[in-house]
Coordinates of C-alpha atoms in Angstrom, one line a residue:
M1 CA -30.4 68.7 58.2
N2 CA -29.3 65.3 59.8
K3 CA -30.8 62.5 58.9
Q4 CA -30.6 58.4 60.2
F5 CA -32.4 55.4 59.8
F6 CA -32.4 52.7 62.4
I7 CA -35.1 50.2 63.1
L8 CA -36.3 50.0 67.1
V9 CA -38.1 48.0 68.7
C10 CA -39.7 48.8 72.0
S11 CA -42.3 47.4 74.8
S12 CA -45.2 49.1 73.4
V13 CA -43.8 51.2 70.0
L14 CA -42.6 49.9 67.0
V15 CA -40.3 53.0 65.4
F16 CA -39.5 51.9 61.8
S17 CA -37.5 54.7 60.5
S18 CA -36.4 58.2 61.6
F19 CA -35.6 62.0 61.1
L20 CA -33.3 63.6 62.8
S21 CA -33.3 67.7 63.2
S22 CA -31.6 69.9 65.7
A23 CA -33.2 72.9 63.8
K24 CA -36.4 74.7 64.4
E25 CA -37.6 73.7 61.2
F26 CA -38.3 70.5 60.2
V27 CA -38.1 69.2 56.8
V28 CA -39.2 65.6 55.6
A29 CA -40.2 64.2 52.7
Y30 CA -44.4 63.4 52.0
D31 CA -43.6 60.3 50.2
G32 CA -42.5 58.1 53.5
F33 CA -45.9 58.9 55.0
Y34 CA -48.1 59.0 52.1
D35 CA -46.5 54.9 51.2
R36 CA -47.5 54.2 54.4
M37 CA -50.4 54.7 55.0
K38 CA -51.1 53.5 51.5
V39 CA -50.7 50.2 53.1
V40 CA -53.0 50.8 55.5
N41 CA -55.8 52.0 52.8
K42 CA -55.5 49.0 51.0
G43 CA -56.2 47.2 54.3
E44 CA -59.3 48.5 55.0
Y45 CA -58.5 48.7 58.5
N46 CA -61.2 49.4 61.3
R47 CA -58.9 50.6 64.5
A48 CA -55.6 50.6 63.3
K49 CA -53.7 52.8 61.5
V50 CA -50.0 54.4 61.0
G51 CA -49.3 57.4 64.3
F52 CA -46.6 60.2 62.6
Y53 CA -45.3 61.9 65.6
L54 CA -42.2 64.8 66.2
K55 CA -40.6 63.4 69.1
E56 CA -37.7 64.7 71.4
L57 CA -34.4 62.0 70.8
K58 CA -33.5 61.9 74.3
S59 CA -36.8 62.5 76.3
G60 CA -38.6 60.6 74.4
K61 CA -40.7 63.8 74.7
S62 CA -43.0 65.6 71.8
C63 CA -41.6 68.0 70.3
I64 CA -44.4 71.1 70.4
L65 CA -45.1 72.6 67.3
S66 CA -46.1 76.2 66.4
H67 CA -47.3 75.4 63.2
G68 CA -45.9 73.5 59.3
Q69 CA -47.0 73.9 55.5
I70 CA -46.8 71.1 53.0
I71 CA -45.9 72.5 49.7
T72 CA -44.8 71.3 46.2
E73 CA -43.7 73.6 43.6
Q74 CA -47.0 74.9 42.8
Q75 CA -49.1 75.3 46.1
E76 CA -48.7 75.4 50.1
F77 CA -51.0 74.1 52.1
P78 CA -50.9 74.4 56.5
L79 CA -50.0 71.1 58.2
T80 CA -52.7 70.3 61.1
F81 CA -51.4 68.6 63.8
S82 CA -53.5 67.1 67.1
P83 CA -52.9 68.7 70.7
N84 CA -51.0 65.2 71.4
M85 CA -48.6 66.7 68.6
E86 CA -49.6 63.7 65.6
L87 CA -49.1 65.0 62.7
L88 CA -52.7 64.6 60.6
L89 CA -51.7 64.3 57.1
P90 CA -54.0 63.7 54.2
F91 CA -54.0 60.8 52.0
D92 CA -53.3 62.3 48.4
E93 CA -52.0 61.1 45.7
K94 CA -51.4 64.1 44.1
L95 CA -49.1 65.2 46.8
D96 CA -47.4 62.4 46.4
K97 CA -46.6 62.6 42.2
D98 CA -45.6 66.2 43.0
K99 CA -42.8 65.8 45.8
A100 CA -44.6 67.4 48.6
I101 CA -42.6 68.5 51.0
V102 CA -43.5 68.9 54.9
I103 CA -42.2 71.1 57.0
A104 CA -43.0 71.9 60.6
Q105 CA -41.5 74.4 62.9
T106 CA -40.8 74.1 66.8
Q107 CA -41.2 76.5 69.4
N108 CA -37.7 75.3 71.2
P109 CA -35.3 75.6 68.3
K110 CA -32.5 73.4 70.5
D111 CA -35.1 70.2 70.5
E112 CA -34.0 67.1 69.0
C113 CA -36.8 65.9 67.0
Q114 CA -37.1 62.7 65.3
L115 CA -40.1 61.5 63.2
V116 CA -41.9 58.5 65.2
M117 CA -44.4 56.3 62.8
Q118 CA -46.1 54.2 65.3
I119 CA -48.8 51.4 64.9
E120 CA -51.2 52.1 67.0
A121 CA -55.5 52.4 67.3
S122 CA -57.5 54.5 68.5
G123 CA -58.7 54.3 71.7
S124 CA -61.8 53.9 73.6
D125 CA -64.9 56.1 75.7
K126 CA -65.7 53.3 77.7
T127 CA -64.0 51.6 81.0
Q128 CA -65.0 48.4 80.6
L129 CA -63.9 46.8 77.2
A130 CA -64.9 43.5 75.9
K131 CA -62.8 40.5 75.7
N132 CA -64.0 39.9 72.1
D133 CA -63.5 43.9 70.7
L134 CA -59.6 44.0 72.3
F135 CA -58.6 40.7 70.6
E136 CA -60.1 42.5 67.1
V137 CA -57.7 45.5 68.5
Y138 CA -54.5 43.1 68.7
T139 CA -55.7 41.5 65.8
E140 CA -55.9 44.6 63.3
L141 CA -52.6 45.5 64.5
S142 CA -51.1 42.7 64.2
D143 CA -52.0 42.8 60.6
L144 CA -51.0 45.9 59.9
M145 CA -47.2 45.2 61.4
D146 CA -47.4 42.0 59.0
D147 CA -48.1 44.4 56.1
L148 CA -45.6 47.3 57.0
S149 CA -42.8 44.4 57.3
G150 CA -43.4 43.6 53.7
F151 CA -42.7 47.1 52.7
V152 CA -40.4 48.6 55.7
L153 CA -38.2 45.5 55.6
S154 CA -36.2 43.6 53.2
T155 CA -35.3 38.8 53.2
V156 CA -32.6 40.6 54.7
F157 CA -33.7 42.5 57.5
G158 CA -36.8 39.8 58.0
F159 CA -35.5 38.4 60.7
L160 CA -35.4 41.9 63.1
M161 CA -39.6 41.9 62.7
P162 CA -41.0 41.2 66.1
D163 CA -43.4 39.6 67.4
I164 CA -47.3 40.6 68.7
V165 CA -48.9 38.9 72.0
G166 CA -51.1 41.3 73.2
I167 CA -52.1 44.7 73.2
T168 CA -51.2 48.0 75.4
L169 CA -53.3 50.2 76.6
I170 CA -52.3 53.9 77.1
F171 CA -54.5 55.9 79.0
D172 CA -54.7 60.4 80.1
E173 CA -54.8 59.3 83.5
P174 CA -53.3 56.9 86.1
V175 CA -55.1 54.2 85.8
T176 CA -56.3 51.4 88.1
L177 CA -57.5 48.1 87.2
L178 CA -60.6 46.8 88.7
S179 CA -61.5 43.3 87.2
K180 CA -60.2 41.3 89.3
N181 CA -58.3 37.4 88.5
E182 CA -57.0 39.1 85.7
S183 CA -53.1 37.8 86.1
V184 CA -52.5 38.2 82.4
M185 CA -52.9 42.0 81.9
N186 CA -50.3 44.5 83.9
C187 CA -50.9 48.0 84.5
S188 CA -48.6 50.6 85.8
D189 CA -49.3 54.6 85.2
F190 CA -50.3 55.4 82.7
K191 CA -50.7 52.1 81.0
C192 CA -51.5 48.4 80.4
K193 CA -50.2 45.6 79.2
V194 CA -51.6 42.8 77.9
V195 CA -51.4 39.4 77.0
I196 CA -53.6 37.9 74.1
N197 CA -54.7 34.9 73.3
D198 CA -56.9 33.1 71.0
D199 CA -59.2 31.9 73.7
W200 CA -60.3 36.0 73.7
E201 CA -61.7 35.8 70.2
D202 CA -65.1 34.6 70.7
D203 CA -65.4 35.6 74.9
M204 CA -67.5 38.5 75.8
Q205 CA -65.7 39.1 79.1
T206 CA -65.3 42.6 80.5
I207 CA -62.8 43.8 81.6
R208 CA -63.0 47.6 83.8
F209 CA -60.6 50.0 84.3
S210 CA -60.3 53.1 86.3
S211 CA -61.1 55.1 82.7
A212 CA -61.4 54.8 79.3
P213 CA -57.2 54.0 77.2
S214 CA -57.4 56.9 74.7
K215 CA -54.6 54.4 72.2
I216 CA -54.0 51.2 71.7
V217 CA -50.7 50.4 70.5
P218 CA -49.0 46.3 70.4
F219 CA -47.6 44.7 72.9
I220 CA -44.1 43.6 71.8
E221 CA -42.5 40.6 72.9
K222 CA -38.4 41.8 73.6

């Protein structure tokens, strides 16, 4: 299996590391997942987390999985994943100590899949969101990035960490901003990017969208 380590910052997605695989079977050690989940659990975040995905290298689309396993020398467990192909891994110290391996089977053996570790927060079932709630999500995402940066990057690479200037709301359908005079927000297709400032912390004014966001990720300053 071809493995490559890199750090990549996009406008709304932070990718810490990626393991490339052009085979139908994708294999990676469990300990990397566990270490990052441990950082999240220690921080006691309400909504922020690290999502684990397999993405096609060229298109950036999700690699479609058929099934998978988590295996140790003694045991084997089924690997579960969501409809959008997020790997739903248990936070299990024993699996870490037993040096478990995560195996995912892709439907298309020609896909070049990369493991993407994305800082994100759960979305909402509401189309109206208060500014102070969005500020709270922004704060959690920023804090989690800070916590993970200390784990992932040595001081030599510290200058590579980007600044989070806001959040990007992800929707399952093309979205329209219904609120007026929101010049700090830019909506296009399935995303709305918004710059957050400290004034939002106690601002209960709501922002209306044509649909509810399914996920929220950092808005990274280029």
